[in-house]
Amino acid sequence: EPGIVDIDIEASFVQYVFPQDRRAELQEKLDKERALLSHIDSQVGFRTNDGAAALAAVSNSVSTLRRYIGLQKVEAVANLVKMEMQSGQYNKIVIFAVHQGVIEGLLLRLSEYRPVTLYGGTPSDKRQRNVDKFMRNPQCRIFIGNIQAAGTAITLTIAHHVIFAEQSWTPGDNAQACARCHRIGQTMPVFVRFAGLIDTLDDKISEVLRRKTRLLTRLFDDPIEEEDEENKLTKIEEKVLQDSQHEINIFT
């Protein structure tokens, strides 16, 4: 008859081998936190310590949900890339993601194209070797990188097709990642796509990114030359606060 330790090990093993669909669990948690946010916003506002704590709690749940959604897209993105590779639509492609599990899932499913990766866990001595391999080795046809780790200071101009399996909340991060292909040395137009699941958090992230991009465009394009520096800062702060409040409203 198994002891307590044996039962614990068995339960963990079964949970690991047979992962459960956690969408309902995550949705229930988010619903509760939406209610919490609405209550705090109406009672004390988000500039208090309680408001900051509530936002921190939601950020953890949203991060978990984003990772889950990213993992759900691995198979579809891999199948799309395989189909396009086989049809000769391009010779090489760069794929960006956020989570390590998504990157490793794509690496496994696209192994026939000798992909290389670059993310936070990539050893420092291997990072440049992977970039060089992608740039120089004809058989290495896919580069899979984390948006932060591979989004700056490297050149990937051998490819002119980019897919974001996941995207950053920050427009500048996505733009910097695209710029790994669209920089000096590139002789072709760069084609960029974002993979998303309809009616999920992906839609919300895209909405926030569009708003942030419009905000940044307005900040740089608005005629505020005649205003003094203090008024300029006030105007920027007001627009940032308005955009942040809209992001909060999306989840409440």
Rosetta silent file (secondary structure, phi, psi, omega in degrees, C-alpha in Angstrom):
SEQUENCE: EPGIVDIDIEASFVQYVFPQDRRAELQEKLDKERALLSHIDSQVGFRTNDGAAALAAVSNSVSTLRRYIGLQKVEAVANLVKMEMQSGQYNKIVIFAVHQGVIEGLLLRLSEYRPVTLYGGTPSDKRQRNVDKFMRNPQCRIFIGNIQAAGTAITLTIAHHVIFAEQSWTPGDNAQACARCHRIGQTMPVFVRFAGLIDTLDDKISEVLRRKTRLLTRLFDDPIEEEDEENKLTKIEEKVLQDSQHEINIFT
SCORE:     score description
SCORE:     0.000 S_00000001
   1 L     0.000  128.243 -174.927    0.000    0.000    0.000 S_00000001
   2 L   -67.347  145.515  176.179    1.585    3.338   -1.007 S_00000001
   3 L   -85.402 -177.007 -177.484    2.662    5.773    1.677 S_00000001
   4 H   -60.957  -43.533 -178.770    2.006    9.511    1.788 S_00000001
   5 H   -63.355  -42.232  179.424    5.160   10.331   -0.141 S_00000001
   6 H   -61.640  -41.309  179.558    4.304    7.797   -2.842 S_00000001
   7 H   -64.581  -42.025  178.824    0.822    9.263   -3.248 S_00000001
   8 H   -61.010  -45.144 -179.338    2.234   12.782   -3.519 S_00000001
   9 H   -64.022  -43.263 -179.444    4.699   11.732   -6.174 S_00000001
  10 H   -61.925  -42.452  179.662    2.028    9.863   -8.119 S_00000001
  11 H   -62.853  -43.442  179.529   -0.317   12.863   -8.093 S_00000001
  12 H   -64.465  -40.178 -177.965    2.402   15.183   -9.353 S_00000001
  13 H   -64.805  -45.484 -179.716    3.419   12.714  -12.042 S_00000001
  14 H   -62.875  -41.408  179.817   -0.128   12.300  -13.343 S_00000001
  15 H   -65.119  -35.076 -179.470   -0.665   16.054  -13.387 S_00000001
  16 H   -73.213  -43.690 -175.838    2.596   16.510  -15.297 S_00000001
  17 H   -72.877  -34.142 -178.150    1.999   13.753  -17.842 S_00000001
  18 L  -118.098   76.658 -177.980   -1.646   14.665  -18.439 S_00000001
  19 L   -60.931  142.566 -177.128   -1.831   18.478  -18.387 S_00000001
  20 L   -95.634  154.171  173.644   -5.301   19.850  -17.846 S_00000001
  21 L   -75.258  113.948 -172.321   -7.163   22.502  -19.811 S_00000001
  22 L  -102.941   14.131 -176.732   -7.003   25.473  -17.431 S_00000001
  23 H   -60.931  -44.587 -178.667   -9.054   27.960  -19.409 S_00000001
  24 H   -64.473  -40.983  178.972  -12.083   27.769  -17.114 S_00000001
  25 H   -62.660  -44.886 -179.086   -9.904   28.099  -14.021 S_00000001
  26 H   -68.113  -39.026  179.966   -8.061   31.109  -15.403 S_00000001
  27 H   -64.233  -40.857  178.230  -11.260   32.756  -16.609 S_00000001
  28 H   -61.696  -41.211  179.728  -12.851   32.368  -13.165 S_00000001
  29 H   -65.447  -42.007  179.356   -9.807   33.959  -11.560 S_00000001
  30 H   -65.784  -38.164  178.935   -9.836   36.863  -14.009 S_00000001
  31 H   -61.846  -41.348  178.821  -13.565   37.432  -13.439 S_00000001
  32 H   -64.850  -38.812 -177.619  -12.986   37.721   -9.707 S_00000001
  33 H   -76.451  -28.092  171.744  -10.132   40.142  -10.218 S_00000001
  34 H   -61.419  -44.418  178.814  -12.166   42.263  -12.638 S_00000001
  35 H   -62.511  -40.202  178.212  -14.745   42.627   -9.859 S_00000001
  36 H   -62.902  -44.288  179.520  -11.989   43.530   -7.404 S_00000001
  37 H   -61.980  -44.800  179.755  -10.597   46.154   -9.773 S_00000001
  38 H   -60.397  -41.415 -179.925  -14.009   47.704  -10.353 S_00000001
  39 H   -64.686  -47.672 -178.261  -14.613   47.916   -6.617 S_00000001
  40 H   -65.943  -39.409  179.671  -11.241   49.511   -5.838 S_00000001
  41 H   -61.685  -40.565 -177.874  -11.535   51.920   -8.753 S_00000001
  42 H   -76.812  -26.152 -175.165  -14.951   53.114   -7.540 S_00000001
  43 H   -95.049  -49.577 -172.888  -13.959   53.307   -3.864 S_00000001
  44 L  -126.117  -16.055 -178.871  -10.336   54.455   -3.627 S_00000001
  45 L    84.380  167.411 -174.389   -8.910   54.718   -7.152 S_00000001
  46 L   -90.278   -1.789  179.739   -5.781   53.185   -8.605 S_00000001
  47 L   -88.288   -0.209  178.547   -3.315   55.739   -7.232 S_00000001
  48 L   -90.999  170.726  177.111   -3.551   54.257   -3.725 S_00000001
  49 H   -62.668  -37.645  178.561   -1.560   51.353   -2.323 S_00000001
  50 H   -64.467  -40.289  178.625   -4.641   49.149   -2.598 S_00000001
  51 H   -63.981  -41.702  178.867   -5.042   50.079   -6.245 S_00000001
  52 H   -64.301  -39.901  178.933   -1.407   49.278   -6.988 S_00000001
  53 H   -64.537  -38.557  179.322   -1.730   45.909   -5.219 S_00000001
  54 H   -65.174  -42.531  178.268   -4.833   45.054   -7.260 S_00000001
  55 H   -63.419  -38.838  178.275   -3.068   45.845  -10.517 S_00000001
  56 H   -62.809  -39.866  179.582   -0.113   43.681   -9.469 S_00000001
  57 H   -63.748  -43.700  179.938   -2.481   40.769   -8.758 S_00000001
  58 H   -66.179  -36.118 -178.501   -4.121   41.075  -12.167 S_00000001
  59 H   -60.773  -36.474  178.478   -0.758   41.284  -13.910 S_00000001
  60 H   -64.651  -44.282 -179.745    0.148   37.836  -12.571 S_00000001
  61 H   -67.580  -40.492  179.001   -3.061   36.294  -13.882 S_00000001
  62 H   -63.720  -39.313  178.319   -2.766   38.035  -17.237 S_00000001
  63 H   -62.080  -41.813  177.952    0.814   36.769  -17.590 S_00000001
  64 H   -63.595  -42.970  179.950   -0.351   33.217  -16.959 S_00000001
  65 H   -65.067  -40.100  178.364   -3.161   33.610  -19.483 S_00000001
  66 H   -62.415  -41.439  178.957   -0.777   35.062  -22.066 S_00000001
  67 H   -63.882  -42.204  179.301    1.566   32.098  -21.669 S_00000001
  68 H   -61.500  -46.048  179.906   -1.328   29.675  -22.077 S_00000001
  69 H   -62.555  -41.545  178.311   -2.523   31.425  -25.234 S_00000001
  70 H   -58.950  -41.923  179.068    1.021   31.447  -26.621 S_00000001
  71 H   -65.905  -33.625  179.072    1.313   27.701  -26.143 S_00000001
  72 H   -67.308  -22.828 -176.815   -2.021   27.192  -27.921 S_00000001
  73 H   -90.165   -9.463 -174.281   -0.628   28.969  -30.999 S_00000001
  74 H   -57.240  -50.482 -175.647    2.547   26.888  -31.334 S_00000001
  75 H   -62.114  -44.775 -177.799    1.046   24.142  -33.493 S_00000001
  76 H   -65.822  -43.014  179.597   -0.756   26.548  -35.841 S_00000001
  77 H   -64.550  -43.027  179.686    2.279   28.815  -36.311 S_00000001
  78 H   -62.269  -42.899  179.728    4.549   25.821  -36.935 S_00000001
  79 H   -65.138  -38.101  178.221    2.129   24.372  -39.509 S_00000001
  80 H   -63.214  -46.223 -179.356    1.859   27.739  -41.269 S_00000001
  81 H   -63.665  -42.767  178.227    5.644   28.095  -41.502 S_00000001
  82 H   -58.864  -46.630 -178.741    6.026   24.522  -42.767 S_00000001
  83 H   -60.733  -44.152 -178.125    3.420   25.076  -45.467 S_00000001
  84 H   -71.191  -36.067  176.054    5.048   28.318  -46.622 S_00000001
  85 H   -62.930  -46.658 -177.296    8.532   26.819  -46.553 S_00000001
  86 H   -65.201  -31.054  179.785    7.406   23.855  -48.620 S_00000001
  87 L   -86.274   -3.884  176.894    5.693   26.102  -51.161 S_00000001
  88 L    76.897   25.369 -179.262    8.813   28.247  -51.491 S_00000001
  89 L   -68.945  -25.405  175.272    7.266   31.510  -50.319 S_00000001
  90 L  -160.439  162.839 -179.126   10.566   32.392  -48.609 S_00000001
  91 L   -93.502  -37.516 -179.796   13.903   30.805  -47.853 S_00000001
  92 L  -137.315  155.153 -179.449   14.365   31.964  -44.264 S_00000001
  93 E  -145.928  149.751  175.359   12.115   33.380  -41.571 S_00000001
  94 E  -110.665  130.574  177.949   12.420   34.995  -38.145 S_00000001
  95 E  -118.138  128.923  177.065    9.883   34.119  -35.454 S_00000001
  96 E  -110.574  146.287  177.396    9.553   36.162  -32.270 S_00000001
  97 E  -148.930  179.258 -179.461    7.837   35.088  -29.062 S_00000001
  98 L  -110.009  -46.899 -170.984    7.778   35.950  -25.363 S_00000001
  99 L   -95.916  143.733 -178.419    7.703   32.694  -23.406 S_00000001
 100 H   -60.444  -39.778  179.706   10.375   30.022  -23.331 S_00000001
 101 H   -60.876  -36.943  177.934    7.814   27.237  -23.693 S_00000001
 102 H   -67.302  -44.609  179.654    6.537   28.765  -26.929 S_00000001
 103 H   -61.498  -46.172 -178.486   10.064   29.113  -28.312 S_00000001
 104 H   -69.822  -32.480  176.007   10.995   25.551  -27.422 S_00000001
 105 H   -64.837  -41.867  177.230    7.707   24.223  -28.800 S_00000001
 106 H   -66.886  -39.426  178.373    8.378   25.908  -32.138 S_00000001
 107 H   -58.565  -44.125 -178.945   11.964   24.652  -32.100 S_00000001
 108 H   -66.050  -44.489 -174.704   10.763   21.072  -31.698 S_00000001
 109 H   -77.072  -19.521 -178.643    8.077   21.245  -34.398 S_00000001
 110 L  -111.684   23.365 -173.052   10.278   23.011  -36.942 S_00000001
 111 H   -60.965  -27.007 -178.565   13.424   20.952  -36.355 S_00000001
 112 H   -64.108  -17.180 -179.633   13.616   19.842  -40.010 S_00000001
 113 H  -101.430   17.500  176.625   14.639   23.391  -40.939 S_00000001
 114 L    50.508   52.612 -177.138   17.591   23.430  -38.521 S_00000001
 115 L   -70.073  156.161  170.544   16.301   26.369  -36.439 S_00000001
 116 E  -120.505  157.678 -178.587   18.354   28.285  -33.907 S_00000001
 117 E  -126.392  159.390  173.270   17.036   30.102  -30.849 S_00000001
 118 E  -149.746  110.514  177.257   17.959   33.097  -28.755 S_00000001
 119 L  -147.571 -173.845 -174.200   16.229   33.787  -25.428 S_00000001
 120 L   -57.233  -31.062 -178.359   17.133   34.463  -21.813 S_00000001
 121 L   -86.389   -1.187  179.203   18.366   30.921  -21.218 S_00000001
 122 L   -73.046  125.241  178.819   20.720   30.867  -24.213 S_00000001
 123 L   -56.715  144.662 -175.819   24.370   30.743  -23.010 S_00000001
 124 H   -58.962  -37.090 -177.855   26.285   33.935  -23.809 S_00000001
 125 H   -73.922  -13.789 -178.662   28.920   32.107  -25.880 S_00000001
 126 H   -97.530  -16.671 -174.256   26.195   30.527  -28.010 S_00000001
 127 H   -62.336  -53.612 -179.096   24.168   33.643  -28.780 S_00000001
 128 H   -68.165  -32.370  177.501   26.353   35.105  -31.498 S_00000001
 129 H   -62.042  -39.025  179.735   27.072   31.642  -32.877 S_00000001
 130 H   -67.561  -40.193  177.004   23.343   31.109  -33.379 S_00000001
 131 H   -62.599  -46.679 -179.592   22.972   34.466  -35.128 S_00000001
 132 H   -62.572  -38.561  179.485   25.975   33.726  -37.373 S_00000001
 133 H   -62.648  -44.042  179.394   24.635   30.266  -38.182 S_00000001
 134 H   -64.212  -39.990 -177.026   21.301   31.710  -39.275 S_00000001
 135 H   -73.220  -30.475 -169.180   22.991   34.398  -41.366 S_00000001
 136 H  -112.886  -25.014 -174.326   25.575   32.141  -43.026 S_00000001
 137 L   -94.679  114.883 -178.212   24.333   28.556  -43.091 S_00000001
 138 L   -60.844  -26.898 -178.397   21.846   27.877  -45.938 S_00000001
 139 L   -79.472  -19.307  176.902   20.453   24.849  -44.097 S_00000001
 140 L   -88.526  100.822 -168.477   19.575   26.912  -41.008 S_00000001
 141 L  -107.014   -6.117 -176.522   16.360   28.470  -42.241 S_00000001
 142 E  -134.170  133.229  173.558   14.562   29.584  -39.061 S_00000001
 143 E  -115.293  125.904 -179.466   15.514   31.913  -36.231 S_00000001
 144 E  -119.772  115.431 -173.980   13.288   31.829  -33.126 S_00000001
 145 E  -131.009  151.497  170.118   13.959   34.591  -30.606 S_00000001
 146 E   -74.051  138.908 -174.509   12.571   36.159  -27.477 S_00000001
 147 L   -58.613  -39.550 -179.320   11.459   39.725  -28.195 S_00000001
 148 L   -76.187  -50.282 -174.128   13.586   41.164  -25.389 S_00000001
 149 L   -70.163  -33.427 -176.280   16.699   38.990  -25.720 S_00000001
 150 L  -110.845   10.060 -174.013   16.809   39.008  -29.531 S_00000001
 151 L   -89.104   -5.551 -179.677   15.138   42.343  -30.186 S_00000001
 152 L  -142.237  157.939  167.927   18.254   44.544  -30.167 S_00000001
 153 L    65.497   14.385  173.903   21.923   44.575  -31.175 S_00000001
 154 L  -130.761  159.913 -178.852   21.792   41.696  -33.669 S_00000001
 155 L  -118.272  128.056 -179.063   21.400   41.548  -37.437 S_00000001
 156 L  -130.418   35.815 -172.311   19.067   39.096  -39.161 S_00000001
 157 L   -71.228   -4.131  175.218   18.865   40.692  -42.613 S_00000001
 158 L   -66.849  -20.067  179.007   19.250   37.346  -44.374 S_00000001
 159 L  -110.795  149.148  174.645   15.480   37.027  -43.790 S_00000001
 160 L  -129.888   17.938  172.176   12.739   39.389  -44.878 S_00000001
 161 E  -122.297  132.231 -178.466    9.752   37.557  -43.368 S_00000001
 162 E  -131.833  135.484  173.100    8.896   37.928  -39.672 S_00000001
 163 E  -124.472  130.132  172.193    6.142   36.299  -37.604 S_00000001
 164 E   -96.327  104.804  174.052    5.288   37.294  -34.050 S_00000001
 165 L   -67.762  -32.307  171.839    3.898   34.170  -32.376 S_00000001
 166 L  -138.299  160.192  179.133    3.485   36.478  -29.355 S_00000001
 167 L  -131.642  157.303  178.560    3.941   40.222  -29.042 S_00000001
 168 L   -79.709  155.899  172.913    5.092   42.646  -26.386 S_00000001
 169 L   -66.463  -22.363 -173.058    2.787   45.131  -24.646 S_00000001
 170 L   -98.880  118.652 -179.521    5.246   47.842  -25.740 S_00000001
 171 H   -55.063  -37.924 -178.540    5.096   48.939  -29.405 S_00000001
 172 H   -61.924  -34.657  178.133    8.763   49.919  -29.328 S_00000001
 173 H   -64.353  -43.442  179.113    9.815   46.383  -28.402 S_00000001
 174 H   -65.870  -40.241  179.681    7.977   44.951  -31.389 S_00000001
 175 H   -65.170  -41.723  178.601    9.390   47.627  -33.693 S_00000001
 176 H   -62.633  -40.336  179.058   12.931   46.979  -32.449 S_00000001
 177 H   -63.047  -45.196  177.139   12.496   43.266  -33.054 S_00000001
 178 H   -58.108  -35.507 -176.806   11.300   43.893  -36.627 S_00000001
 179 L   -67.576  -10.020  175.284   14.316   46.127  -37.140 S_00000001
 180 L   -65.533  -29.240  177.787   16.619   43.105  -36.784 S_00000001
 181 L   -97.178  -32.304 -175.514   15.609   42.296  -40.367 S_00000001
 182 L   -98.829   77.429  179.181   14.827   45.814  -41.579 S_00000001
 183 L  -151.519 -175.393 -177.174   18.221   47.486  -41.296 S_00000001
 184 L   -54.845  129.380 -177.429   21.383   48.188  -43.300 S_00000001
 185 L   109.984  -18.034  178.697   22.094   45.197  -45.503 S_00000001
 186 L   -81.791  128.750 -178.038   18.475   44.352  -46.218 S_00000001
 187 L  -110.418    0.135 -176.995   17.683   44.446  -49.930 S_00000001
 188 L  -124.097  155.662  170.885   14.043   43.315  -49.780 S_00000001
 189 L   -63.057  141.903 -179.387   10.835   44.699  -48.256 S_00000001
 190 L   -96.026  125.111 -177.427   10.274   43.151  -44.828 S_00000001
 191 E  -102.805  117.931 -174.620    6.925   41.393  -44.397 S_00000001
 192 E  -117.896  134.498  177.394    5.741   41.247  -40.754 S_00000001
 193 E  -131.772  152.352  177.403    2.749   39.327  -39.358 S_00000001
 194 E  -118.731  122.814  178.237    1.265   38.871  -35.897 S_00000001
 195 L   -86.014  131.215 -178.636   -0.355   35.541  -35.011 S_00000001
 196 L  -144.087  153.330  174.513   -3.409   35.864  -32.777 S_00000001
 197 L   -98.444  126.752 -178.751   -6.315   33.857  -31.400 S_00000001
 198 L   -66.235  143.031  177.224   -9.712   35.447  -32.017 S_00000001
 199 L    62.062   35.254  175.402  -11.805   36.343  -28.953 S_00000001
 200 L  -130.491 -172.995  178.148   -8.911   35.963  -26.528 S_00000001
 201 H   -60.687  -23.187  176.936   -6.495   38.246  -24.706 S_00000001
 202 H   -55.229  -41.409  179.071   -4.623   38.565  -28.009 S_00000001
 203 H   -62.113  -41.160  179.950   -7.384   40.874  -29.236 S_00000001
 204 H   -65.241  -42.665  179.715   -7.030   43.045  -26.116 S_00000001
 205 H   -61.823  -43.320  179.169   -3.253   43.245  -26.490 S_00000001
 206 H   -61.882  -39.421  179.142   -3.621   44.326  -30.121 S_00000001
 207 H   -63.885  -44.719  178.763   -6.120   47.012  -29.088 S_00000001
 208 H   -62.411  -42.129 -179.788   -3.770   48.351  -26.414 S_00000001
 209 H   -63.855  -39.517  177.662   -0.854   48.364  -28.875 S_00000001
 210 H   -63.051  -41.815  179.736   -2.872   50.304  -31.441 S_00000001
 211 H   -66.005  -42.822  179.292   -3.792   52.889  -28.821 S_00000001
 212 H   -62.882  -40.700  179.572   -0.228   53.199  -27.590 S_00000001
 213 H   -64.353  -43.302  177.648    1.045   53.638  -31.129 S_00000001
 214 H   -62.820  -39.701  179.640   -1.535   56.350  -31.835 S_00000001
 215 H   -61.708  -48.495 -179.609   -0.607   58.044  -28.548 S_00000001
 216 H   -61.994  -38.713  178.400    3.096   58.080  -29.362 S_00000001
 217 H   -62.617  -43.672  179.758    2.360   59.413  -32.835 S_00000001
 218 H   -64.939  -39.402 -178.566    0.275   62.255  -31.396 S_00000001
 219 H   -61.495  -37.266 -178.187    2.925   63.130  -28.834 S_00000001
 220 H   -85.538  -23.014 -175.843    5.538   63.568  -31.537 S_00000001
 221 H   -97.201  -20.233 -177.252    3.261   65.194  -34.096 S_00000001
 222 L   -63.372  137.568  179.357    1.288   67.647  -31.932 S_00000001
 223 L   -78.081   88.517 -178.871    2.317   71.320  -32.446 S_00000001
 224 L  -117.720   22.738 -177.274    3.489   72.176  -28.920 S_00000001
 225 L   -61.976  -32.087 -175.000    6.581   74.205  -29.823 S_00000001
 226 L   -81.208   -9.914  179.938    5.114   77.408  -28.355 S_00000001
 227 L   -83.790  151.359  176.985    4.436   75.866  -24.951 S_00000001
 228 L   -75.996  171.503 -173.356    7.036   76.000  -22.208 S_00000001
 229 H   -62.102  -38.558 -179.379    8.738   72.815  -21.005 S_00000001
 230 H   -63.410  -41.977  178.958    6.499   72.394  -17.951 S_00000001
 231 H   -66.928  -34.559  177.011    3.351   72.535  -20.066 S_00000001
 232 H   -62.118  -47.280 -179.960    4.817   70.011  -22.485 S_00000001
 233 H   -62.433  -39.924  178.888    5.454   67.553  -19.666 S_00000001
 234 H   -62.240  -42.738 -179.579    1.956   68.103  -18.277 S_00000001
 235 H   -63.277  -43.031  178.562    0.414   67.406  -21.664 S_00000001
 236 H   -64.013  -44.933 -179.354    2.406   64.190  -22.050 S_00000001
 237 H   -61.153  -40.986  179.999    1.543   63.024  -18.521 S_00000001
 238 H   -63.001  -41.906 -179.302   -2.168   63.618  -19.117 S_00000001
 239 H   -68.037  -39.600  178.312   -2.144   61.579  -22.319 S_00000001
 240 H   -63.965  -41.713  178.835   -0.221   58.730  -20.693 S_00000001
 241 H   -63.895  -41.223  178.831   -2.672   58.676  -17.769 S_00000001
 242 H   -62.635  -42.784 -179.684   -5.649   58.603  -20.136 S_00000001
 243 H   -67.757  -38.929  179.070   -4.150   55.706  -22.082 S_00000001
 244 H   -64.415  -40.795  178.798   -3.301   53.800  -18.895 S_00000001
 245 H   -63.430  -36.201  178.461   -6.860   54.223  -17.622 S_00000001
 246 H   -64.759  -40.186  178.577   -8.167   52.827  -20.904 S_00000001
 247 H   -62.037  -39.374  177.720   -5.951   49.751  -20.498 S_00000001
 248 H   -63.599  -42.336 -179.085   -7.381   49.252  -17.008 S_00000001
 249 H   -62.570  -29.835 -179.857  -10.908   49.567  -18.365 S_00000001
 250 H   -59.147  -35.559 -175.914  -10.241   46.826  -20.911 S_00000001
 251 L   -99.198    2.501  178.524   -9.927   44.310  -18.098 S_00000001
 252 L  -118.439    0.000    0.000  -12.717   45.704  -15.904 S_00000001
